[in-house]
PDB file of C-alpha atoms in Angstrom:
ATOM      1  CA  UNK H   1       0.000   0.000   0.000  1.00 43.00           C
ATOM      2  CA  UNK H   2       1.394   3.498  -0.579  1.00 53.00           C
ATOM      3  CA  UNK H   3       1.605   6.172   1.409  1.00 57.00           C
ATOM      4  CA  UNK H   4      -1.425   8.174  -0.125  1.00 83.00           C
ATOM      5  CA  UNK H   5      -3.521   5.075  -0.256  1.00 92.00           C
ATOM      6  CA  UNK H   6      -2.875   4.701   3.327  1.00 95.00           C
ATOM      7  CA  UNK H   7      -3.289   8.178   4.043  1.00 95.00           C
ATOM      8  CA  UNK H   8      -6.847   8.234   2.364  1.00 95.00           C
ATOM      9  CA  UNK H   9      -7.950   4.971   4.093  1.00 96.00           C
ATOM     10  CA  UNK H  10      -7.316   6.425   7.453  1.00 96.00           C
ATOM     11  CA  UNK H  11      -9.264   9.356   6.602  1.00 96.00           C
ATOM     12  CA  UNK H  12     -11.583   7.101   5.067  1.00 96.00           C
ATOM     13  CA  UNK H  13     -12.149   5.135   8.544  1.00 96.00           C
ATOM     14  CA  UNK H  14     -11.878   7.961  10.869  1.00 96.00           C
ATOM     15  CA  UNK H  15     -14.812   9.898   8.641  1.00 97.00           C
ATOM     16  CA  UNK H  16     -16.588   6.802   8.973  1.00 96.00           C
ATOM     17  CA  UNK H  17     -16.647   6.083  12.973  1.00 96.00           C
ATOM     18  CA  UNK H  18     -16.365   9.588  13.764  1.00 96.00           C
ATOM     19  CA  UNK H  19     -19.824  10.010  15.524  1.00 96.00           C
ATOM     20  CA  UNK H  20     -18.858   6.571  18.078  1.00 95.00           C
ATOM     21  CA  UNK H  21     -15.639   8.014  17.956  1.00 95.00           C
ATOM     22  CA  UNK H  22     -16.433  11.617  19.523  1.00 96.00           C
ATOM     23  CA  UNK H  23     -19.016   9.689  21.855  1.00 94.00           C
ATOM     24  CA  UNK H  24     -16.236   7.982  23.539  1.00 94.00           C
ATOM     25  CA  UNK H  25     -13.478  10.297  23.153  1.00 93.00           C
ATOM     26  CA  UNK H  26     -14.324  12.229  26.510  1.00 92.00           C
ATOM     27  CA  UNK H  27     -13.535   8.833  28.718  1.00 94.00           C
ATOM     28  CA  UNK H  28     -11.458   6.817  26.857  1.00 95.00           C
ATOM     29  CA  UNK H  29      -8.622   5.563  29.189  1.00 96.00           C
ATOM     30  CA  UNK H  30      -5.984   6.084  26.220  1.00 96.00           C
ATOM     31  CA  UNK H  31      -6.769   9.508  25.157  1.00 96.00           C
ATOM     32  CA  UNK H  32      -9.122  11.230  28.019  1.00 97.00           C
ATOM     33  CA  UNK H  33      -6.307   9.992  30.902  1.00 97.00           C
ATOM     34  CA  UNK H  34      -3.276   9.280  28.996  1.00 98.00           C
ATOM     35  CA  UNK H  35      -2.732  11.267  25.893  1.00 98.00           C
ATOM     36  CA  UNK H  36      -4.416  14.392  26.916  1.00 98.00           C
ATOM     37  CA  UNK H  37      -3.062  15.338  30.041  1.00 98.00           C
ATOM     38  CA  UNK H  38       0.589  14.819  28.943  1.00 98.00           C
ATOM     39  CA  UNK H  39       0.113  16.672  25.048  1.00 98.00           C
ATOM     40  CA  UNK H  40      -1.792  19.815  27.580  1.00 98.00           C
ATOM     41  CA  UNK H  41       0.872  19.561  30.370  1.00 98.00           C
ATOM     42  CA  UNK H  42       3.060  20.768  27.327  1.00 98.00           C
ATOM     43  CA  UNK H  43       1.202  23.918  26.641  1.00 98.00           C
ATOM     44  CA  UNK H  44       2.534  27.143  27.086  1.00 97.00           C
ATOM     45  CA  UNK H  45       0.411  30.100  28.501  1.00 97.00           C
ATOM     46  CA  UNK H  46      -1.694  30.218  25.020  1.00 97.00           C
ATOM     47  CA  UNK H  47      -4.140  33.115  26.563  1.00 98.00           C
ATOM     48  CA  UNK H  48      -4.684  35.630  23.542  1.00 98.00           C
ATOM     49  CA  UNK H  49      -2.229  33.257  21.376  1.00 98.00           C
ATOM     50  CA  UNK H  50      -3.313  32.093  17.361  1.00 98.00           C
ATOM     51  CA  UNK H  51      -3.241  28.468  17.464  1.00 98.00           C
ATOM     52  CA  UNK H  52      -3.622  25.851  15.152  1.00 99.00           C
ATOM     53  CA  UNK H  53      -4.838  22.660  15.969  1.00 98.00           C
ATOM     54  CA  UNK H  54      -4.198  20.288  13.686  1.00 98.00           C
ATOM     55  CA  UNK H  55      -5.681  17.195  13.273  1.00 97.00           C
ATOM     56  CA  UNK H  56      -8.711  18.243  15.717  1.00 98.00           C
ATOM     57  CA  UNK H  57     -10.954  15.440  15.591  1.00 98.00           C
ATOM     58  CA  UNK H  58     -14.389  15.865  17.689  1.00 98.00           C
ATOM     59  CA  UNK H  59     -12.684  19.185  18.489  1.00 98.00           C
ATOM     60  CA  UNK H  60     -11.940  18.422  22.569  1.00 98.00           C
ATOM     61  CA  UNK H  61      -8.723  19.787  22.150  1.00 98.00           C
ATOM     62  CA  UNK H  62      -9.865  22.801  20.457  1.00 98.00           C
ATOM     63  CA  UNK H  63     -12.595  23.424  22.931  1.00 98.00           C
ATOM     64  CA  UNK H  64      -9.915  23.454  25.846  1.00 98.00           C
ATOM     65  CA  UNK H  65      -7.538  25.886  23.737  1.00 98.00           C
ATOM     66  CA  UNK H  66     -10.607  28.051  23.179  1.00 98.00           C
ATOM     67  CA  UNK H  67     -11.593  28.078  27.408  1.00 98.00           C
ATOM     68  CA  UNK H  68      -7.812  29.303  28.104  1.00 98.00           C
ATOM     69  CA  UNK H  69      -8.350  32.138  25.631  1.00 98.00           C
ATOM     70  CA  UNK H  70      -6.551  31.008  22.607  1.00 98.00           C
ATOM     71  CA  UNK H  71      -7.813  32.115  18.997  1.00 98.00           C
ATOM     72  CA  UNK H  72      -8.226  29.096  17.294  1.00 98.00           C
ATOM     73  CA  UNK H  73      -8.165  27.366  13.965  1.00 98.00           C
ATOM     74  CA  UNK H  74      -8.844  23.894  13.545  1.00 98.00           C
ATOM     75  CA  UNK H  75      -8.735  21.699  10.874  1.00 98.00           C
ATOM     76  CA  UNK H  76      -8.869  17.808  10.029  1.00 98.00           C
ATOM     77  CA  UNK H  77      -9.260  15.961   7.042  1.00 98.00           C
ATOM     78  CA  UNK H  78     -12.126  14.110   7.771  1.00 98.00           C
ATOM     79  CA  UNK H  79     -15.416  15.594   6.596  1.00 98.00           C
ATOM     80  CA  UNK H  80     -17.805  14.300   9.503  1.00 98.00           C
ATOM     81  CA  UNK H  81     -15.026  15.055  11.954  1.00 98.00           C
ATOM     82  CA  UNK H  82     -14.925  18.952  10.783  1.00 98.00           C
ATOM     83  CA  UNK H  83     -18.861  18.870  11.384  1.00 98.00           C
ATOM     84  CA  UNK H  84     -19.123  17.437  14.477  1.00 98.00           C
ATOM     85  CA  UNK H  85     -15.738  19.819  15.893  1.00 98.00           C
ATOM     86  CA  UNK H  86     -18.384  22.602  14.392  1.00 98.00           C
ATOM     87  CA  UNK H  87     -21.233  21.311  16.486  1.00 98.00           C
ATOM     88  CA  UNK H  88     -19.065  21.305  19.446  1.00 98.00           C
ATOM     89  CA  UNK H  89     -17.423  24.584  18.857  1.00 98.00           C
ATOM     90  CA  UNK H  90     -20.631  26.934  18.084  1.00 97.00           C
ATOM     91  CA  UNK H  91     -18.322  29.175  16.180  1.00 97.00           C
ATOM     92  CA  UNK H  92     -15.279  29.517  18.952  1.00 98.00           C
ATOM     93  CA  UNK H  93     -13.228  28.247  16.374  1.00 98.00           C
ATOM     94  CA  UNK H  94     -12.503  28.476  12.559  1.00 98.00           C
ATOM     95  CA  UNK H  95     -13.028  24.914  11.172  1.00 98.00           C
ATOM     96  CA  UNK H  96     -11.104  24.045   8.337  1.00 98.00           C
ATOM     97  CA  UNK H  97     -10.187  21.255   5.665  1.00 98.00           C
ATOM     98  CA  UNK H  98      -6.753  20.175   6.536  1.00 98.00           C
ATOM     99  CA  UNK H  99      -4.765  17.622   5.133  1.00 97.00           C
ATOM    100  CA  UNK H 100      -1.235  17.126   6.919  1.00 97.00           C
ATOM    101  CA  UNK H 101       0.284  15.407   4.061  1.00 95.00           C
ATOM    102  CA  UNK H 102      -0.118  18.381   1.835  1.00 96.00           C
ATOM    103  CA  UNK H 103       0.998  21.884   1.863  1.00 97.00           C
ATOM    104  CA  UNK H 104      -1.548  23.944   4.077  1.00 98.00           C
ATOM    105  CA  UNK H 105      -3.749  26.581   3.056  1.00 97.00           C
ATOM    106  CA  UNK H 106      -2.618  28.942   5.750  1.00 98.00           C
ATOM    107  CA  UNK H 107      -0.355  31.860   5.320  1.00 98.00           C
ATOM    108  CA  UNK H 108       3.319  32.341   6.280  1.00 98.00           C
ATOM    109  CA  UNK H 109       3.536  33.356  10.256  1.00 98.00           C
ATOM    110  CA  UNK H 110       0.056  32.892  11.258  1.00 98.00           C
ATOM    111  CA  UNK H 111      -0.111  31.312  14.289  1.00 98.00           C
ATOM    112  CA  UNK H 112       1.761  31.172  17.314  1.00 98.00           C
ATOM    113  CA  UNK H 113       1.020  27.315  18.097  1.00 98.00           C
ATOM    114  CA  UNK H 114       0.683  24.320  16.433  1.00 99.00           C
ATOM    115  CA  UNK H 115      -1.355  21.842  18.682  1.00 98.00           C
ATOM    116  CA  UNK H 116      -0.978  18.283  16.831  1.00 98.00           C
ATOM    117  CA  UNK H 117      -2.209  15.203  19.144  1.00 98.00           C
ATOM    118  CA  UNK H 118      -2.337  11.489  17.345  1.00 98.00           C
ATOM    119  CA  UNK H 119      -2.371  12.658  14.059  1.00 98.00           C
ATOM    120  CA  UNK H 120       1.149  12.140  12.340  1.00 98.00           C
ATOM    121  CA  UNK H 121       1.188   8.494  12.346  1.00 98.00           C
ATOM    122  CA  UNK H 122      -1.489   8.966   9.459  1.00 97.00           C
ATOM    123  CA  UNK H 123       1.395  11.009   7.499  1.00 97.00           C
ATOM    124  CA  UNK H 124       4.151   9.716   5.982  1.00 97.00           C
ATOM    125  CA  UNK H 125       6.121  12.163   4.524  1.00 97.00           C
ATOM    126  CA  UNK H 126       7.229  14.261   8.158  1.00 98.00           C
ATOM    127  CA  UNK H 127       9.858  15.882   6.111  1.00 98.00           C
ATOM    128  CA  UNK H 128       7.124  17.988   4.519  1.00 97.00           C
ATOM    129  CA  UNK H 129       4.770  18.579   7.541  1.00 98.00           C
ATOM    130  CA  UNK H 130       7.115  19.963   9.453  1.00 98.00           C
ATOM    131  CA  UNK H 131       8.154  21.803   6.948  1.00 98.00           C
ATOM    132  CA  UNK H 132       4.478  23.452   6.477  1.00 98.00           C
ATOM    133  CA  UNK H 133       5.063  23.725  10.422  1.00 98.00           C
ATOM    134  CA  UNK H 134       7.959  26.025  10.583  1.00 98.00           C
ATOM    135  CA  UNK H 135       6.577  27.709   7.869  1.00 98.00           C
ATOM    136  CA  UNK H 136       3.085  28.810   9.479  1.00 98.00           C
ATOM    137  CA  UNK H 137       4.885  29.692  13.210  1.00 98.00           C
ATOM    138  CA  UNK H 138       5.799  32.947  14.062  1.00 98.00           C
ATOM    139  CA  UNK H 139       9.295  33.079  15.212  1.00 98.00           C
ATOM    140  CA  UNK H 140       9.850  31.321  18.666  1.00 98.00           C
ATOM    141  CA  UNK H 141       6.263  29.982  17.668  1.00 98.00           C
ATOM    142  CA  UNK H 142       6.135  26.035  19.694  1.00 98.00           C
ATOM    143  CA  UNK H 143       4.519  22.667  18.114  1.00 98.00           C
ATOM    144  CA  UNK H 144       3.093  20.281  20.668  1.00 98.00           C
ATOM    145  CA  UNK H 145       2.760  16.535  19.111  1.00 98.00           C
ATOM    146  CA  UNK H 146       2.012  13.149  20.406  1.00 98.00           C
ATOM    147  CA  UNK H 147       2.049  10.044  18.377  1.00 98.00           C
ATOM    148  CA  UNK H 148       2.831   6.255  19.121  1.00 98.00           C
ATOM    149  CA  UNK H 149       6.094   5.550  20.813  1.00 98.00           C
ATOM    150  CA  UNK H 150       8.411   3.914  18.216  1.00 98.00           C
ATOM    151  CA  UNK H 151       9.171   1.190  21.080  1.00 96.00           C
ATOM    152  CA  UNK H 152       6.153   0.600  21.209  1.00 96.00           C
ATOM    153  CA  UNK H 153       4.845   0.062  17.680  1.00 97.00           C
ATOM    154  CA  UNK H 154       8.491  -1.725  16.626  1.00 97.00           C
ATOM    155  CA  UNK H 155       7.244  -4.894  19.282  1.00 96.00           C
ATOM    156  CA  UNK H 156       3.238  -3.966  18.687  1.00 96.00           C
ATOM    157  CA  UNK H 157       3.355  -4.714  15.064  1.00 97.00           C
ATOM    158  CA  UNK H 158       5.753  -7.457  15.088  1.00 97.00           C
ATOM    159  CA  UNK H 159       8.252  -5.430  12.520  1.00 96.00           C
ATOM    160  CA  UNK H 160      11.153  -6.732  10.680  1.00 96.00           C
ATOM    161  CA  UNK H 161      11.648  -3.365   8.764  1.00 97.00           C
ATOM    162  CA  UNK H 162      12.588  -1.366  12.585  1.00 97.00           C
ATOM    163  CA  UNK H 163      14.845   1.399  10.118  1.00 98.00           C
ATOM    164  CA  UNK H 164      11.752   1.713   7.711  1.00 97.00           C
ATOM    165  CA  UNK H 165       8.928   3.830   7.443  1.00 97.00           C
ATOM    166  CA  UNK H 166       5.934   1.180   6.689  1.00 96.00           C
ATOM    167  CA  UNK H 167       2.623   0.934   6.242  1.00 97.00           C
ATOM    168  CA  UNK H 168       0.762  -0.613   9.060  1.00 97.00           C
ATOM    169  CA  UNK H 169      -2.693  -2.018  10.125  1.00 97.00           C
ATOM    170  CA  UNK H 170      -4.629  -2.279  13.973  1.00 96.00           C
ATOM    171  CA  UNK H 171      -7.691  -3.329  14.992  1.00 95.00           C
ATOM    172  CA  UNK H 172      -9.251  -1.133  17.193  1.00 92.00           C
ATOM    173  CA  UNK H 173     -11.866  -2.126  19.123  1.00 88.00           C
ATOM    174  CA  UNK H 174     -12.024   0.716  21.783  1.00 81.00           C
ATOM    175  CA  UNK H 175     -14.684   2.732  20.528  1.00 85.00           C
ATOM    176  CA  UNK H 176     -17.506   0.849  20.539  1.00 79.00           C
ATOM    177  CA  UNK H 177     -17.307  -1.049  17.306  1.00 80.00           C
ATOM    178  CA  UNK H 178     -14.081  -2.954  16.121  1.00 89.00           C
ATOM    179  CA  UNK H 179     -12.607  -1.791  13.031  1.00 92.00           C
ATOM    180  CA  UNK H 180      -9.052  -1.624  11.144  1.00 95.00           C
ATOM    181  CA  UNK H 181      -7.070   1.764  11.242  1.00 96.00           C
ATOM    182  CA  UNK H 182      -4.352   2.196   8.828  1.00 97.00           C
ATOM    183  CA  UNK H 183      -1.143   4.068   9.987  1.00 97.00           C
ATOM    184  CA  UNK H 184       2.511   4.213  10.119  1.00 98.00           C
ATOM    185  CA  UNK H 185       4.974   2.572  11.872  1.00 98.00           C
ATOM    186  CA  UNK H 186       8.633   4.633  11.964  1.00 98.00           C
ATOM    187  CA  UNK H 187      12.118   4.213  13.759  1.00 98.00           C
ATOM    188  CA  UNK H 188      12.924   6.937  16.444  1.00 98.00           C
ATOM    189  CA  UNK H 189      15.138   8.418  14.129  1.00 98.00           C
ATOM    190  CA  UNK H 190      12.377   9.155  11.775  1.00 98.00           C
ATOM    191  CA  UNK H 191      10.453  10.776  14.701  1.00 97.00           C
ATOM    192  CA  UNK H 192      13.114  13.510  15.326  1.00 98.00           C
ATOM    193  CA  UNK H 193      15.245  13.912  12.224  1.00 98.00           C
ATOM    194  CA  UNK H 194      12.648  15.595   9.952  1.00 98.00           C
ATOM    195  CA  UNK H 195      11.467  18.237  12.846  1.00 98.00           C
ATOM    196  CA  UNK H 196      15.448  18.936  13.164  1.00 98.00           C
ATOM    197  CA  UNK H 197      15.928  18.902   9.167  1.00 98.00           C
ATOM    198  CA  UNK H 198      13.144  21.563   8.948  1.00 98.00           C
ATOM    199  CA  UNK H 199      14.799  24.248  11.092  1.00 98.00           C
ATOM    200  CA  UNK H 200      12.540  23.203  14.723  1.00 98.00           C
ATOM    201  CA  UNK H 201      14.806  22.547  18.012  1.00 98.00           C
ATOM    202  CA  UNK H 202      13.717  20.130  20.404  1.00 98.00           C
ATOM    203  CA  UNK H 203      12.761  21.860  23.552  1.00 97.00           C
ATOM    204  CA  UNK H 204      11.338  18.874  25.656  1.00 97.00           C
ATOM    205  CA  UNK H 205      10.285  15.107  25.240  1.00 97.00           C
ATOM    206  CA  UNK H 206       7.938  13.480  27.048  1.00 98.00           C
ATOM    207  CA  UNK H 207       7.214   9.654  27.925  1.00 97.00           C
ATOM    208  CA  UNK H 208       3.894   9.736  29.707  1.00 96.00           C
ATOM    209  CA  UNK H 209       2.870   7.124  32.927  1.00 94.00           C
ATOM    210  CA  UNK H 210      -0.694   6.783  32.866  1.00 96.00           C
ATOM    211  CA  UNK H 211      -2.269   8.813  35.229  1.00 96.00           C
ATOM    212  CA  UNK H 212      -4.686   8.022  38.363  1.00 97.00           C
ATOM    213  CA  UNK H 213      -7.886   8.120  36.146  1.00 97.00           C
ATOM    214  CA  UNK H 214      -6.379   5.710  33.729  1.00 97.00           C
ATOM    215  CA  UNK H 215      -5.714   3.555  37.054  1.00 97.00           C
ATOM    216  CA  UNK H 216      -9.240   3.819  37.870  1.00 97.00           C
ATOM    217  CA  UNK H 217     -11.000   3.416  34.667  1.00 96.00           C
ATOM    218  CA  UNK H 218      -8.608   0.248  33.212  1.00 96.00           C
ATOM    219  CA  UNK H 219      -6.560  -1.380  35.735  1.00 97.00           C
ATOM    220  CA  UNK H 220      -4.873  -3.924  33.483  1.00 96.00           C
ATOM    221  CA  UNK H 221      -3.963  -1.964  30.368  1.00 95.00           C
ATOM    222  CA  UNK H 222      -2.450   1.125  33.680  1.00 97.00           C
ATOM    223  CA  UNK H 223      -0.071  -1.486  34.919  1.00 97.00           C
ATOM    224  CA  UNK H 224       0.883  -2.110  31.256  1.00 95.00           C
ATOM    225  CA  UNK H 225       1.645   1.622  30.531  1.00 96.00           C
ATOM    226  CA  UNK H 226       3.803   1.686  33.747  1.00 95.00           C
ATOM    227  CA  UNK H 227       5.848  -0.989  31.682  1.00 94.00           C
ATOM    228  CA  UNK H 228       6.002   0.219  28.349  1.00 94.00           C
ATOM    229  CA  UNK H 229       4.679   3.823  27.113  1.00 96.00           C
ATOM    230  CA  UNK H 230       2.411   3.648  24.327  1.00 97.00           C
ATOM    231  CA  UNK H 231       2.947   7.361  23.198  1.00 98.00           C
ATOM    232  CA  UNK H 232       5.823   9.816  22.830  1.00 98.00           C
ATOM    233  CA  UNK H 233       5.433  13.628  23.057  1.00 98.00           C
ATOM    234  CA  UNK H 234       7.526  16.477  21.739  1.00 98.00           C
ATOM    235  CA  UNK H 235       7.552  20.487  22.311  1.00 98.00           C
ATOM    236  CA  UNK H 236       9.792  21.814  19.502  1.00 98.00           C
ATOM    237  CA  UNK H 237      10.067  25.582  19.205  1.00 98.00           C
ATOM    238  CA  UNK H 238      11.233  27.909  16.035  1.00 98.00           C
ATOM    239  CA  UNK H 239      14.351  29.447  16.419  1.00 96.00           C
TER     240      UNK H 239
END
């Protein structure tokens, strides 16, 4: 499969289950308790700040940028996605088409943020998004990212190809419904090279424990996280 046919079949799936998807995005151990706190905990103090946030989904991250007084773009790529982040938003927020594997329809220097949870492993050709990145910050503008821990997905998926950037498949079976979501798998060198390559320096990483509401909510898959991360996070910043 190549990279745009993967590409469109995760936007395929993720327009597809995006109403059971925003249902249970709220609680969901993985992102409510996990990913969230860590990708927020990485925020600066965004109060009267332009922020994109990319890859927004159902819009929960948007919604929390807007409360701490952000001005706010966001876009995703998935149609249904868009509509419900509009529902949620009641016009908070600019919603917009956006499709991290292609240039973006945003000017030079127009936003001071780039918010981008769990939405890379969809893309890829990094090289260019961060690219389209550094090229919509403001100087000392910041990008907060999360997306799956290259540990984790090298022993998850079973790979032969660790130095590769591949094509991978997952069940998911989370949300209410099982169904297969297409991504990519890359080494940890193809995590931080491209963001370096395009001009971005690494200001912090982050390897998240799960947090006492993960505990609560899913005992068994808390004590695995204590093990093993499932996520990475990174706060790079424009020169």
């Amino acid at each position: 499969m190549d990279d745009r046919k993967t590409e469109r079949a995760a936007a395929a799936t993720y327009d597809r289950v995006a109403d059971v998807y925003a249902a249970a995005i709220e609680t969901k151990p993985h992102n409510a308790y996990y990913d969230r706190p860590a990708v927020i905990s990485l925020w600066p103090d965004i109060a009267g700040l332009d922020v994109l946030d990319a890859g927004c989904g159902p819009g929960v991250y948007a919604e929390e940028l807007v409360r701490r007084g952000a001005r706010v773009v966001a876009g995703d790529v998935a149609p249904r996605m868009r509509e419900i982040a509009a529902e949620r938003l009641a016009g908070s927020a600019s919603i917009i088409e956006l499709d991290l594997a292609a240039p973006l329809p945003l000017a030079d220097g127009a936003f001071d943020m780039i918010n981008a949870p769990l939405c890379l492993d969809y893309v890829r050709d990094w090289d260019q998004a961060f690219s389209e990145f550094f090229r919509v910050l403001r100087p000392r503008g910041v990008v907060v990212l999360s997306a799956a821990h290259p540990a984790f997905d090298a022993e998850y998926f079973n790979t032969s190809a660790y130095f590769e950037v591949e094509p991978v498949e997952a069940t998911w079976s989370g949300f209410g419904e099982a169904f297969r979501m297409n991504s990519y798998r890359r080494p940890l060198s193809a995590f931080l090279n491209p963001a370096i390559r395009s001009g971005f320096r690494i200001d912090r990483m982050l390897e998240p424990p799960p947090t006492d509401q993960f505990k609560a909510a899913d005992p068994r898959r808390h004590a695995r996280l204590m093990h093993r991360p499932s996520f990475l996070m990174m706060r790079l910043q424009r020169p």
